[in-house]
XYZ file of C-alpha atoms in Angstrom:
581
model
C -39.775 -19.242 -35.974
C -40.836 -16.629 -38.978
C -37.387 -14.301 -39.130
C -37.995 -10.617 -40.711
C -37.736 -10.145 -44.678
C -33.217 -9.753 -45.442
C -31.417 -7.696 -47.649
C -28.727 -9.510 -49.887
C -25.783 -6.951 -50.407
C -23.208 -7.397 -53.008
C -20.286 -4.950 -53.706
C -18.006 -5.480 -56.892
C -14.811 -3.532 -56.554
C -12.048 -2.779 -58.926
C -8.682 -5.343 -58.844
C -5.904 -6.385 -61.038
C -3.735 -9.191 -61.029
C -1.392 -8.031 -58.572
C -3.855 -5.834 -56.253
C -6.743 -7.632 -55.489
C -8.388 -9.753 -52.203
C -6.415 -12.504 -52.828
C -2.769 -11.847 -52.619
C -3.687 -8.823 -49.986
C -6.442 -10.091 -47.856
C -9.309 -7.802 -47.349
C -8.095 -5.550 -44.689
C -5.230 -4.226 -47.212
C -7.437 -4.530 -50.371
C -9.545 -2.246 -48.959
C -7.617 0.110 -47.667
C -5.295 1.010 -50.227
C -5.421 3.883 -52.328
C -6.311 1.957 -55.303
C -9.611 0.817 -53.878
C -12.559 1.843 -55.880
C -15.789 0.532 -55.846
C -17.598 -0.067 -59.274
C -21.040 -0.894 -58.230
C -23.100 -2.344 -55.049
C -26.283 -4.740 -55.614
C -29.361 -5.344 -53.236
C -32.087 -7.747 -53.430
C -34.961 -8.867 -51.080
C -35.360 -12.416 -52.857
C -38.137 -11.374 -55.046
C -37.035 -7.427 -56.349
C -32.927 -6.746 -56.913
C -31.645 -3.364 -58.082
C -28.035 -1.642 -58.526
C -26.560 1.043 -58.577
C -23.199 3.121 -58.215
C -22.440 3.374 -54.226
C -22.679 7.391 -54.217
C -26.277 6.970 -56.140
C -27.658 3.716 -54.237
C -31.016 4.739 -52.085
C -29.033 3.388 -48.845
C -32.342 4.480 -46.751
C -33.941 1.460 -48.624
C -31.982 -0.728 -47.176
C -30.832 1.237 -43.469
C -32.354 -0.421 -40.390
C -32.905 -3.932 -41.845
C -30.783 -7.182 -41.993
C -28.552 -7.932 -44.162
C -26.420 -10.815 -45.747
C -23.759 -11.088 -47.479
C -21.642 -14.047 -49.105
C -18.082 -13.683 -47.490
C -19.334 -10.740 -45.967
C -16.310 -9.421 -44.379
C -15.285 -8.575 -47.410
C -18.151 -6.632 -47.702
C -18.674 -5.411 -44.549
C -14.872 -3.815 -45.154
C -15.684 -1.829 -48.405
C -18.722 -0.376 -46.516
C -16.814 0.812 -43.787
C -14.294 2.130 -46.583
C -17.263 3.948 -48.397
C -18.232 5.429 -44.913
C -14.985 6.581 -43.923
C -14.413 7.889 -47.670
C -17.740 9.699 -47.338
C -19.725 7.998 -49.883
C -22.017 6.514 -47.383
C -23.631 8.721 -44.794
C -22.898 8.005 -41.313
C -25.676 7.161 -39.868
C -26.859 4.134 -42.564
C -26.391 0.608 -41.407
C -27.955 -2.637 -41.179
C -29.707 -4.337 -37.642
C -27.648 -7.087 -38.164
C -25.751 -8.528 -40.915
C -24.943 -12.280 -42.240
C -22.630 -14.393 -43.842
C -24.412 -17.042 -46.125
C -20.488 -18.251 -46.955
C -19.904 -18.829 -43.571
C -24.032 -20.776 -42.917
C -22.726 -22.441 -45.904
C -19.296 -23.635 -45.082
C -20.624 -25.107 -41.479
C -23.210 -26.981 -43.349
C -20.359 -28.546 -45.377
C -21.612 -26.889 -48.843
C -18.855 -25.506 -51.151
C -17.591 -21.989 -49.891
C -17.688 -20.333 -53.822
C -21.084 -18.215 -54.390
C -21.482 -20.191 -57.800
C -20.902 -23.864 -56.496
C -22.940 -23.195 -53.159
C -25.546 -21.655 -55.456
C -26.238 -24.583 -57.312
C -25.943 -26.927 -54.436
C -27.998 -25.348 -52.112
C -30.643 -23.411 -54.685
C -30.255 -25.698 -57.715
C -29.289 -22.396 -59.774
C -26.270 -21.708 -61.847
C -24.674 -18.251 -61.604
C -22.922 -16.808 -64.474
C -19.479 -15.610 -63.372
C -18.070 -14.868 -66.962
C -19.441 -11.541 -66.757
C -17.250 -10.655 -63.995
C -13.858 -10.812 -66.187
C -15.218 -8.156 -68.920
C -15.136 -5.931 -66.046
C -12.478 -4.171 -66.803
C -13.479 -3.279 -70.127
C -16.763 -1.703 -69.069
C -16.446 2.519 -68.384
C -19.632 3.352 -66.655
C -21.145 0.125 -64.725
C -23.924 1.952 -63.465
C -25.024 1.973 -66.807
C -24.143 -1.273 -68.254
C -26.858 -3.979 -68.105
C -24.760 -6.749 -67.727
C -22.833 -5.162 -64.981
C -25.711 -4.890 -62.895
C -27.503 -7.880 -63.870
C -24.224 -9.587 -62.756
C -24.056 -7.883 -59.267
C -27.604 -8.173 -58.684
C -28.152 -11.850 -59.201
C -25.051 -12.435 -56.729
C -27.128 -10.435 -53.794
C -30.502 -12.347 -54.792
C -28.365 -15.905 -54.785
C -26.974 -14.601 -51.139
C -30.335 -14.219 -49.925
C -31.909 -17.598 -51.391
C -28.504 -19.338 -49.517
C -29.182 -18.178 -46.343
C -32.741 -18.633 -45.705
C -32.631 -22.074 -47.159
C -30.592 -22.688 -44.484
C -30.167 -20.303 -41.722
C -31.912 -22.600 -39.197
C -29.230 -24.988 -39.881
C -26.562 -22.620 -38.825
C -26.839 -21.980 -34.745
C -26.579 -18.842 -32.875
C -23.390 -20.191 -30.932
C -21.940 -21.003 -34.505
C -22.786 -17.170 -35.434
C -21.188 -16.003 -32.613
C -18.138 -18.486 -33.110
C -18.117 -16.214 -36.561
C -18.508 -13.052 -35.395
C -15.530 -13.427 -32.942
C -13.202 -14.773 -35.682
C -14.101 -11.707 -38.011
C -13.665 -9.405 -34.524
C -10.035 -10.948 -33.615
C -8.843 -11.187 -37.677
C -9.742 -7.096 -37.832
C -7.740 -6.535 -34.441
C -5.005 -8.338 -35.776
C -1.576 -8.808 -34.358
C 1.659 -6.645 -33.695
C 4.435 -6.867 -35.670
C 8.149 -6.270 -34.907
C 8.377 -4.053 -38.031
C 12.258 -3.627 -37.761
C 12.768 -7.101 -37.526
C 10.989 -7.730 -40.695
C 12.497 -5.460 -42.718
C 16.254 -6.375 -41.306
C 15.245 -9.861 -42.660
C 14.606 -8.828 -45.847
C 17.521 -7.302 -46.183
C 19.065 -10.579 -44.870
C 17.580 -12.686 -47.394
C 18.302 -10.599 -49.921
C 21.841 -11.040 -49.614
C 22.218 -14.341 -48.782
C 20.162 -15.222 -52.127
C 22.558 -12.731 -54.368
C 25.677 -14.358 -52.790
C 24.192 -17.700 -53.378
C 22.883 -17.010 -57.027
C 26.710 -15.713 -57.526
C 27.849 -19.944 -57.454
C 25.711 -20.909 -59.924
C 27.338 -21.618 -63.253
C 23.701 -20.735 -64.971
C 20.577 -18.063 -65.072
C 18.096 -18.107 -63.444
C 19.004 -19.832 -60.169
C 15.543 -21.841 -60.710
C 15.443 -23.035 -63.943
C 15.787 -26.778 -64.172
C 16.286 -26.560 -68.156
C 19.600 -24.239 -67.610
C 20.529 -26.734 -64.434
C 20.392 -29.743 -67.013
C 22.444 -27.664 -70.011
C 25.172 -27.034 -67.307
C 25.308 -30.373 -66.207
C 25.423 -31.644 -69.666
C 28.458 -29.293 -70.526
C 30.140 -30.325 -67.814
C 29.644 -33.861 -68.065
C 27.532 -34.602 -64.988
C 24.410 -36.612 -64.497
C 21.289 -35.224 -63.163
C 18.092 -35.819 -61.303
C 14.666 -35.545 -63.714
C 13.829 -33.233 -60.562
C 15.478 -31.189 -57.812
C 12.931 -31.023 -55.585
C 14.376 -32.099 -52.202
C 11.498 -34.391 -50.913
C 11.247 -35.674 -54.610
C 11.969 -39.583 -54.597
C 13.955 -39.299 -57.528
C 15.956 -36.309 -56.234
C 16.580 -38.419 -53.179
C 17.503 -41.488 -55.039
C 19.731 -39.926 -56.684
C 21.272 -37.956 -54.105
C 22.200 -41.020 -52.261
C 24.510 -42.770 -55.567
C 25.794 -39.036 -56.163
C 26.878 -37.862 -52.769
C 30.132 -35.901 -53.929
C 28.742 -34.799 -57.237
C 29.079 -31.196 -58.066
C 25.855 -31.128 -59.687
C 23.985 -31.813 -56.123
C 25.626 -29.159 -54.819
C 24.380 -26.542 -57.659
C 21.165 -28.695 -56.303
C 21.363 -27.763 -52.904
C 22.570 -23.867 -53.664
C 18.867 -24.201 -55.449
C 16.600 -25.070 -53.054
C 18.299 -22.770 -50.217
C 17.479 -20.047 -52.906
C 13.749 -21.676 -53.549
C 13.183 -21.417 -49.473
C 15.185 -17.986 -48.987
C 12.697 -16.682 -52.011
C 9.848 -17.951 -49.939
C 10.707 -16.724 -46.664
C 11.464 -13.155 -48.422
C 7.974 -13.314 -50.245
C 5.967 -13.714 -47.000
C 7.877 -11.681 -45.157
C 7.408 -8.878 -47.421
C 3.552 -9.886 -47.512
C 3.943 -9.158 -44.006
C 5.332 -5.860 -44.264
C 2.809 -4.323 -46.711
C -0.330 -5.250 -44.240
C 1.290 -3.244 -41.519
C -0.660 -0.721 -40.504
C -0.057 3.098 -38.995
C -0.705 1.570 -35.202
C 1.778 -1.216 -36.486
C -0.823 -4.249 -36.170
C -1.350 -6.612 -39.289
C -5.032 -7.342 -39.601
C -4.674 -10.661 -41.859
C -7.446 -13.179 -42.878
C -8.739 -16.244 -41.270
C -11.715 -18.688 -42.584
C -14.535 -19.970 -39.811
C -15.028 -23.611 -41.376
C -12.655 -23.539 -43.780
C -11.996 -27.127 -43.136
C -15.256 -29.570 -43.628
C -14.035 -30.620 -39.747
C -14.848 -26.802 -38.983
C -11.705 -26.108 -38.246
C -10.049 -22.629 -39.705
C -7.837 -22.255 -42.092
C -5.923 -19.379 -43.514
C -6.772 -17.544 -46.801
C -5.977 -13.567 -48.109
C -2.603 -14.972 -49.956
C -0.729 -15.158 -46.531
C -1.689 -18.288 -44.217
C -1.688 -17.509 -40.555
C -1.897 -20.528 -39.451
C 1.199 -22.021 -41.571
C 3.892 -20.007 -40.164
C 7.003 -22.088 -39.751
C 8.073 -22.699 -36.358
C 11.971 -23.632 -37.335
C 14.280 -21.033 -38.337
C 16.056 -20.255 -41.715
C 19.181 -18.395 -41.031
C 17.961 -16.984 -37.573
C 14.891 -15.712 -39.285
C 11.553 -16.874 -37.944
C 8.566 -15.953 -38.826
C 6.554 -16.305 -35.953
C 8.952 -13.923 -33.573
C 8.224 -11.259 -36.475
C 4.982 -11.408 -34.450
C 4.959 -9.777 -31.271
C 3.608 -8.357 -28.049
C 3.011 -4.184 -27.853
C 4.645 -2.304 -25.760
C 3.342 -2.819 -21.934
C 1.911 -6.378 -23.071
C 3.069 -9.742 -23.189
C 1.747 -12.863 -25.305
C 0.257 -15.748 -23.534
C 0.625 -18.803 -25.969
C -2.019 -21.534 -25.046
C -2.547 -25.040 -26.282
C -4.827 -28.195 -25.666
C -1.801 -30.428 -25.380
C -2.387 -34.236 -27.286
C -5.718 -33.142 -27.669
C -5.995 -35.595 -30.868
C -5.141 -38.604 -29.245
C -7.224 -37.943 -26.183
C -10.003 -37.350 -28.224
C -9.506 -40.578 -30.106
C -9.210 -42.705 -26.869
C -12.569 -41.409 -25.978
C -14.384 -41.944 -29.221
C -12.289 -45.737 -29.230
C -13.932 -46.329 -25.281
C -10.075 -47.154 -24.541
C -11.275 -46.470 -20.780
C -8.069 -47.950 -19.153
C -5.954 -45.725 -21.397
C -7.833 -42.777 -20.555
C -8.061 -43.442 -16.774
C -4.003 -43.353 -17.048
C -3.857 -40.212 -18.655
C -6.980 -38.786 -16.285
C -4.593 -39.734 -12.734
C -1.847 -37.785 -14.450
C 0.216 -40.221 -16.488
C 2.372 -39.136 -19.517
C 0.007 -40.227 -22.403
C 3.059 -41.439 -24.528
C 3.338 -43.664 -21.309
C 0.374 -44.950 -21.140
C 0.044 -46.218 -24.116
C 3.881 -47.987 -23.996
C 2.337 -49.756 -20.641
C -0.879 -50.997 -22.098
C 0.099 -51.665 -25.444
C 3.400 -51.909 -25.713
C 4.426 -53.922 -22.767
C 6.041 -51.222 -20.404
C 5.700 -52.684 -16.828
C 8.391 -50.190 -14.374
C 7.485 -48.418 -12.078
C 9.668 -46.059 -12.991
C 8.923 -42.958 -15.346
C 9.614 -44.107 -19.289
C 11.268 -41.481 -19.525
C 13.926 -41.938 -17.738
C 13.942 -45.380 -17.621
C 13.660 -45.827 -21.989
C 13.751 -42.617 -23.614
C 13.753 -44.660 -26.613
C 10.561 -46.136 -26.036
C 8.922 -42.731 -24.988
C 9.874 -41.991 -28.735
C 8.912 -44.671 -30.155
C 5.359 -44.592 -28.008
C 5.084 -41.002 -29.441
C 5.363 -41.990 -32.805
C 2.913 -44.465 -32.577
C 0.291 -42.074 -30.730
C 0.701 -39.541 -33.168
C 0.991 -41.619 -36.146
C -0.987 -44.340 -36.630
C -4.705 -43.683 -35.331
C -5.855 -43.174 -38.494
C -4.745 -45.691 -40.033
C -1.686 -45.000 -41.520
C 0.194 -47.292 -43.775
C 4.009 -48.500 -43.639
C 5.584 -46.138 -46.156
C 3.848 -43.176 -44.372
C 4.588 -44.148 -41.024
C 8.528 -44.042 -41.825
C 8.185 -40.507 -42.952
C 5.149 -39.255 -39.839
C 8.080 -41.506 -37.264
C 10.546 -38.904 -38.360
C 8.948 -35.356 -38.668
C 6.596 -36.118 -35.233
C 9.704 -38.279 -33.236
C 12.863 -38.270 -34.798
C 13.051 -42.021 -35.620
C 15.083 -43.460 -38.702
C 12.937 -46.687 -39.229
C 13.310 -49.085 -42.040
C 10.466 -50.040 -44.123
C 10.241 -53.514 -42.640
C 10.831 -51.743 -39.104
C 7.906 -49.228 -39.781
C 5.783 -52.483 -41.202
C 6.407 -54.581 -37.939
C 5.267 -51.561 -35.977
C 2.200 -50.703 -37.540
C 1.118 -54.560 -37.443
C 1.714 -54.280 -34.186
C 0.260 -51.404 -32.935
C -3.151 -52.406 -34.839
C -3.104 -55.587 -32.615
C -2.730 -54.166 -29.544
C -5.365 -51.219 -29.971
C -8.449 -53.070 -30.988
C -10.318 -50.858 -29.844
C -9.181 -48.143 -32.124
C -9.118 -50.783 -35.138
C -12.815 -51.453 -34.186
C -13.536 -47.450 -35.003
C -12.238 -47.596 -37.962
C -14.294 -50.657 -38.893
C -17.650 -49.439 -37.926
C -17.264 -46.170 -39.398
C -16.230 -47.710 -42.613
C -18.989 -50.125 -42.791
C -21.187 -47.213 -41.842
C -19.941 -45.532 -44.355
C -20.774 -48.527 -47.423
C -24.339 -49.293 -46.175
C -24.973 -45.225 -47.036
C -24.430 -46.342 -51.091
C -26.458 -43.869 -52.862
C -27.108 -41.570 -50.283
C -26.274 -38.817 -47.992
C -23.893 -39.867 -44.722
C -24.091 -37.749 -41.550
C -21.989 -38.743 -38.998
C -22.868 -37.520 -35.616
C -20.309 -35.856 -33.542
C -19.930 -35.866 -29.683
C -21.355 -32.409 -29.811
C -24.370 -33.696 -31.799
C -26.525 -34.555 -28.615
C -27.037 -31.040 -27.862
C -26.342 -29.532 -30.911
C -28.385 -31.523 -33.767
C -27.116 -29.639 -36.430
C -22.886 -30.537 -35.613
C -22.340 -33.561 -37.933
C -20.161 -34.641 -40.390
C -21.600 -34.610 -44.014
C -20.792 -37.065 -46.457
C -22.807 -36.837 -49.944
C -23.533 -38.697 -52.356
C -21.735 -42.353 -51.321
C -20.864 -44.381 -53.837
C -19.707 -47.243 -51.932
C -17.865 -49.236 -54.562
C -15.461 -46.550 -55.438
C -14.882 -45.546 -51.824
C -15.702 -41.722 -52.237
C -18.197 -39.237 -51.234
C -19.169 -35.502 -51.948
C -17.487 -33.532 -49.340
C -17.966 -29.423 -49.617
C -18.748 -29.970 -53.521
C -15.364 -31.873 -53.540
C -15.038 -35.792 -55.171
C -13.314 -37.190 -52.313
C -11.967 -40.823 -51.435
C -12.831 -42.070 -47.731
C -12.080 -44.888 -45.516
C -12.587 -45.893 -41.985
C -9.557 -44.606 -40.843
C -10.041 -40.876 -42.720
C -13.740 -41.095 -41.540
C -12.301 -41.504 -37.437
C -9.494 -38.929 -38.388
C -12.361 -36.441 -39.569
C -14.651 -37.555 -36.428
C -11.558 -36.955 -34.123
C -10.331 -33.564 -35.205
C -13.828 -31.853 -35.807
C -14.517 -33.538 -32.076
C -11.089 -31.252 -30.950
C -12.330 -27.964 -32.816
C -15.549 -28.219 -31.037
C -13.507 -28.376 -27.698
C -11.560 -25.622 -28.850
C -14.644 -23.889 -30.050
C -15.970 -23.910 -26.630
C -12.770 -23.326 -24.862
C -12.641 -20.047 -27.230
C -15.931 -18.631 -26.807
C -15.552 -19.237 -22.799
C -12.618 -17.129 -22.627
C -13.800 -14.254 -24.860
C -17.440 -13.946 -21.959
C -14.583 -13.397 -19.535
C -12.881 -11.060 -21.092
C -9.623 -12.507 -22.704
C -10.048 -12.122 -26.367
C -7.092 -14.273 -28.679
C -5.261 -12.498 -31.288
C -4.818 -16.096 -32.945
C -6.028 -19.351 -33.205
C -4.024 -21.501 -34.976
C -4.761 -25.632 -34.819
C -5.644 -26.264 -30.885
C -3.859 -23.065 -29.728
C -5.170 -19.399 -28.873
C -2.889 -16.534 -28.551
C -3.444 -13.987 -26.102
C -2.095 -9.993 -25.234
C -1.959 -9.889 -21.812
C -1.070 -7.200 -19.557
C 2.443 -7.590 -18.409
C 1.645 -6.334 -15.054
C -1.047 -9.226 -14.442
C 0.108 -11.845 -17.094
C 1.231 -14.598 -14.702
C -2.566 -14.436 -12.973
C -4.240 -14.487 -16.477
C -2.007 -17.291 -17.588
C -3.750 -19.032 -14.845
C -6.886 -18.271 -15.284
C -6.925 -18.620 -19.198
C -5.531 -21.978 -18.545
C -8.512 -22.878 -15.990
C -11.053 -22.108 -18.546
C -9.738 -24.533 -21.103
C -9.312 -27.390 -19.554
C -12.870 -26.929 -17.930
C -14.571 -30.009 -19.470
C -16.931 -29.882 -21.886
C -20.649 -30.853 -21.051
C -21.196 -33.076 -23.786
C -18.108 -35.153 -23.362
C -16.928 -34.279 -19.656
C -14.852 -37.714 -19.491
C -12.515 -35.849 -22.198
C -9.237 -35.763 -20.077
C -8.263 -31.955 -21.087
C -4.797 -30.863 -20.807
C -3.533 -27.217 -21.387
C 0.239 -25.597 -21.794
C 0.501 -22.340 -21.369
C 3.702 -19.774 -21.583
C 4.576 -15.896 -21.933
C 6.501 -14.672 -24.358
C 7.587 -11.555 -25.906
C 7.321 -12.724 -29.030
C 4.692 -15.743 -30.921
C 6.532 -19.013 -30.965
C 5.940 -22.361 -30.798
């Protein structure tokens, strides 16, 4: 189908180190007092031309389409030149694109210059950009707009080379992350600054028993260990195998407890640092728009960006301070906090065909169960959990730890964080032999998408997802194989692969479709998140009819999807006053 002529639309704005889109995400960028807009490119494809934003012929371009690359960034600094009066009211585009966002689903690299010469076989000069600064009237200055004109004309060639590879449910998946990212979320305002203030004390009082300045310097940690006669760690990094060596032969040594004052400080300084992120994207109605990218994982899943990462807020507490309670519910609303529960390994079991694990978990069985009674041996009727809590654990680990393909050494670590267990090496060895005997099914995955994988040598590998039958376009997109070294092209990315990364890719873009689904279904009824983070949506909810929406949020998701209905969805849902996990 022939689609109308588009406009590519490029804005360069002024930034410095500290103030710019990167540490303050585009919602604060734009609406500080600093923002000022140098010069704003447009191009058709064939013609491009530039100009300062109060001089740009905006009736040239008013009515049409538009694209953009990362056009939310964009899309903001118009809406600040409108409200600033620059713009006249009534100019605006019939619809308007992302070709970072077209480009990122099709598994390209996200950056204008890589995509550019991926996709269109052109390289974009980007030096040009860093004499900015230097330049006094860009209007005038022919690199200037040579610079922001060949961005707008590269935006355009993107996205019609491959805008019919990017569907309108996609688009729409888009549009809704932009829409619930510019809503935002409330914050508990007090609560963030009275943990500041916290912090801030706790890391002077801390600083105060150190023998040495500044609290992180590991070449004034080794001076005062060497004047005081102590031996020392090459790091003091607390997951650092030599730190943790070293810890073990030094137990009562004064120098790990300097060590220990440090990295309290090192995750107090952290904690303080986002927190005061936090605090300076509050705005007057005391909601934090913040930043969120659609496919910023090749699986399509999201992932944070803006300098503060909304989907990587701890969920444990540092000194009664947690970051997700700063992140609240308005007054006369309540949060509804709703996730796909095991939605990994259910997903798995259905890729695997592991039918009689699945038919378990589909009459209502504990999944951790199921598994310890067809691999593991479990044979009473009673509930595992009562009867061997230890095995629950242990089934849990295994679940959640070793359907990819994970190794001995990693499986002690993934046992603890995900179960709690203390395993020895030869423990965690035994265990993962084991469990790859007794779940051939899932070793078989891993095999065929491996040798898949080698007999692409030389070429491109697309790997079909579930969704694929109905949605050609939904596949995984390895370029570039080179077979012998084990490593593809991935989003203009070198990177090593394996059958069990190719299943753990297959699996978790296989979830974010479900979720994808589950998201889009919810928001045509009416319910629109305020998060997504992983397999969970966050919801504002009237208080008055919360316990009925709960419900019927929770009957939407696990409605199963058409193109993999034998999917056994389960969903956990719970108000809350405040975000938590």
């Amino acid at each position: 189908m022939a689609h109308e002529p588009i406009i590519g639309i490029d804005f360069e704005t002024y930034y410095t180190a500290e103030y710019s889109v990167k540490t303050m995400g585009t919602h604060a960028y734009t609406e500080s007092p600093h923002f000022k807009c140098l010069l704003v490119g447009a191009s058709d494809g064939i013609n491009s031309w530039s100009s300062d934003s109060a001089d740009f012929d905006w009736q040239r371009v008013n009515g049409k389409a538009w694209v953009s690359h990362n056009r939310d960034f964009d899309k903001a600094v118009f809406e600040r030149l409108k409200s600033d009066g620059v713009i006249p009211d009534d100019i605006a585009p019939k619809e308007w694109f992302c070709s970072a966002a077209a480009a990122a689903y099709r598994q390209f690299p996200r950056a204008l210059n890589a995509c550019c010469k991926e996709i269109l076989g052109v390289k974009l000069e980007k030096s040009t950009r860093n004499l900015f600064r230097e330049i006094k009237d860009y209007s005038k200055n022919h690199s200037a707009k040579a610079y922001v004109e060949a961005d707008a004309k590269a935006s355009v060639g993107i996205f019609n080379k491959i805008r019919h590879l990017w569907p309108e449910k996609e688009r729409k998946l888009y549009e809704i992350t932009c829409e619930m990212c510019a809503r935002g979320v409330f914050i508990d305002k007090k609560r963030v600054k009275a943990s500041i203030n916290k912090l801030e004390k706790l890391i002077d009082s801390l600083v105060l028993n150190l023998p040495f300045a500044p609290s992180g310097s590991l070449k004034k940690f080794k001076e005062a260990c060497i004047k005081n006669r102590l031996t020392y760690p090459e790091s003091t990094e607390a997951k650092s195998p030599e730190f943790m060596a070293w810890a073990c032969k030094n137990p009562d040594s004064q120098a790990l407890k300097w060590i220990q004052t440090m990295q309290k400080v090192r995750s107090y300084r952290k904690l303080h640092k986002t927190l005061q992120s936090i605090l300076k994207r509050i705005g007057a109605d005391g909601r934090m728009s913040y930043d969120l990218k659609y496919c910023g994982a090749t699986t399509g899943r999201w992932s944070g960006a803006g300098g503060l990462n909304i989907q990587n807020l701890n969920s444990t507490s540092i000194e009664d301070i947690n970051l997700r309670h700063v992140i609240t519910a308005p007054p006369g609303r309540i949060l509804a906090i709703i996730d796909f529960a095991q939605i990994e390994p259910r997903v798995l079991l259905h890729l695997a065909g592991d039918t009689a694990t699945l038919q378990r978990v589909m009459g209502g069985e504990d999944l951790y169960e199921a598994h310890a009674r067809e691999t593991m041996g479990y044979k009473d009727l009673r509930s595992l959990e009562q009867v061997d809590p230890a095995m629950r654990k242990l089934a849990k680990a295994r679940v959640l730890g070793l359907g990819y393909g994970c190794g001995r050494d990693r499986f002690v670590e993934v046992a603890k964080s995900m179960a709690g267990l203390d395993l020895t090496l030869d423990q965690a060895a035994a265990i993962v032999d084991n469990y790859r005997r007794t779940n051939p099914k899932i070793t078989a995955l891993w095999n065929r998408y491996d040798a898949e994988f080698k007999a692409h040598h030389g070429k491109h590998y697309y790997l079909a997802l579930p969704r694929s039958g109905q949605d050609p376009t939904r596949k995984l997109i390895y370029r570039n194989v080179d077979a012998h070294a084990g490593v593809a092209t991935v989003a203009g990315e070198v990177t090593h692969l394996y059958g069990g990364k190719l299943v753990e890719n297959l699996t978790q873009a296989t979830a974010r479709d479900i979720l994808a689904e589950a998201w889009i279904r919810c928001y045509e009824a009416g319910f629109k998140p305020i998060l997504s983070i992983h397999d969970e949506l966050v919801f504002e909810l009237d208080e008055n009819k919360a316990t009925e929406q709960l419900r019927e949020i929770i009957t939407l998701m696990e409605q199963p999807v058409d193109w993999a209905p034998e999917i056994p969805l389960k969903v956990k849902g719970a108000l809350s006053r405040h975000y938590t996990k």
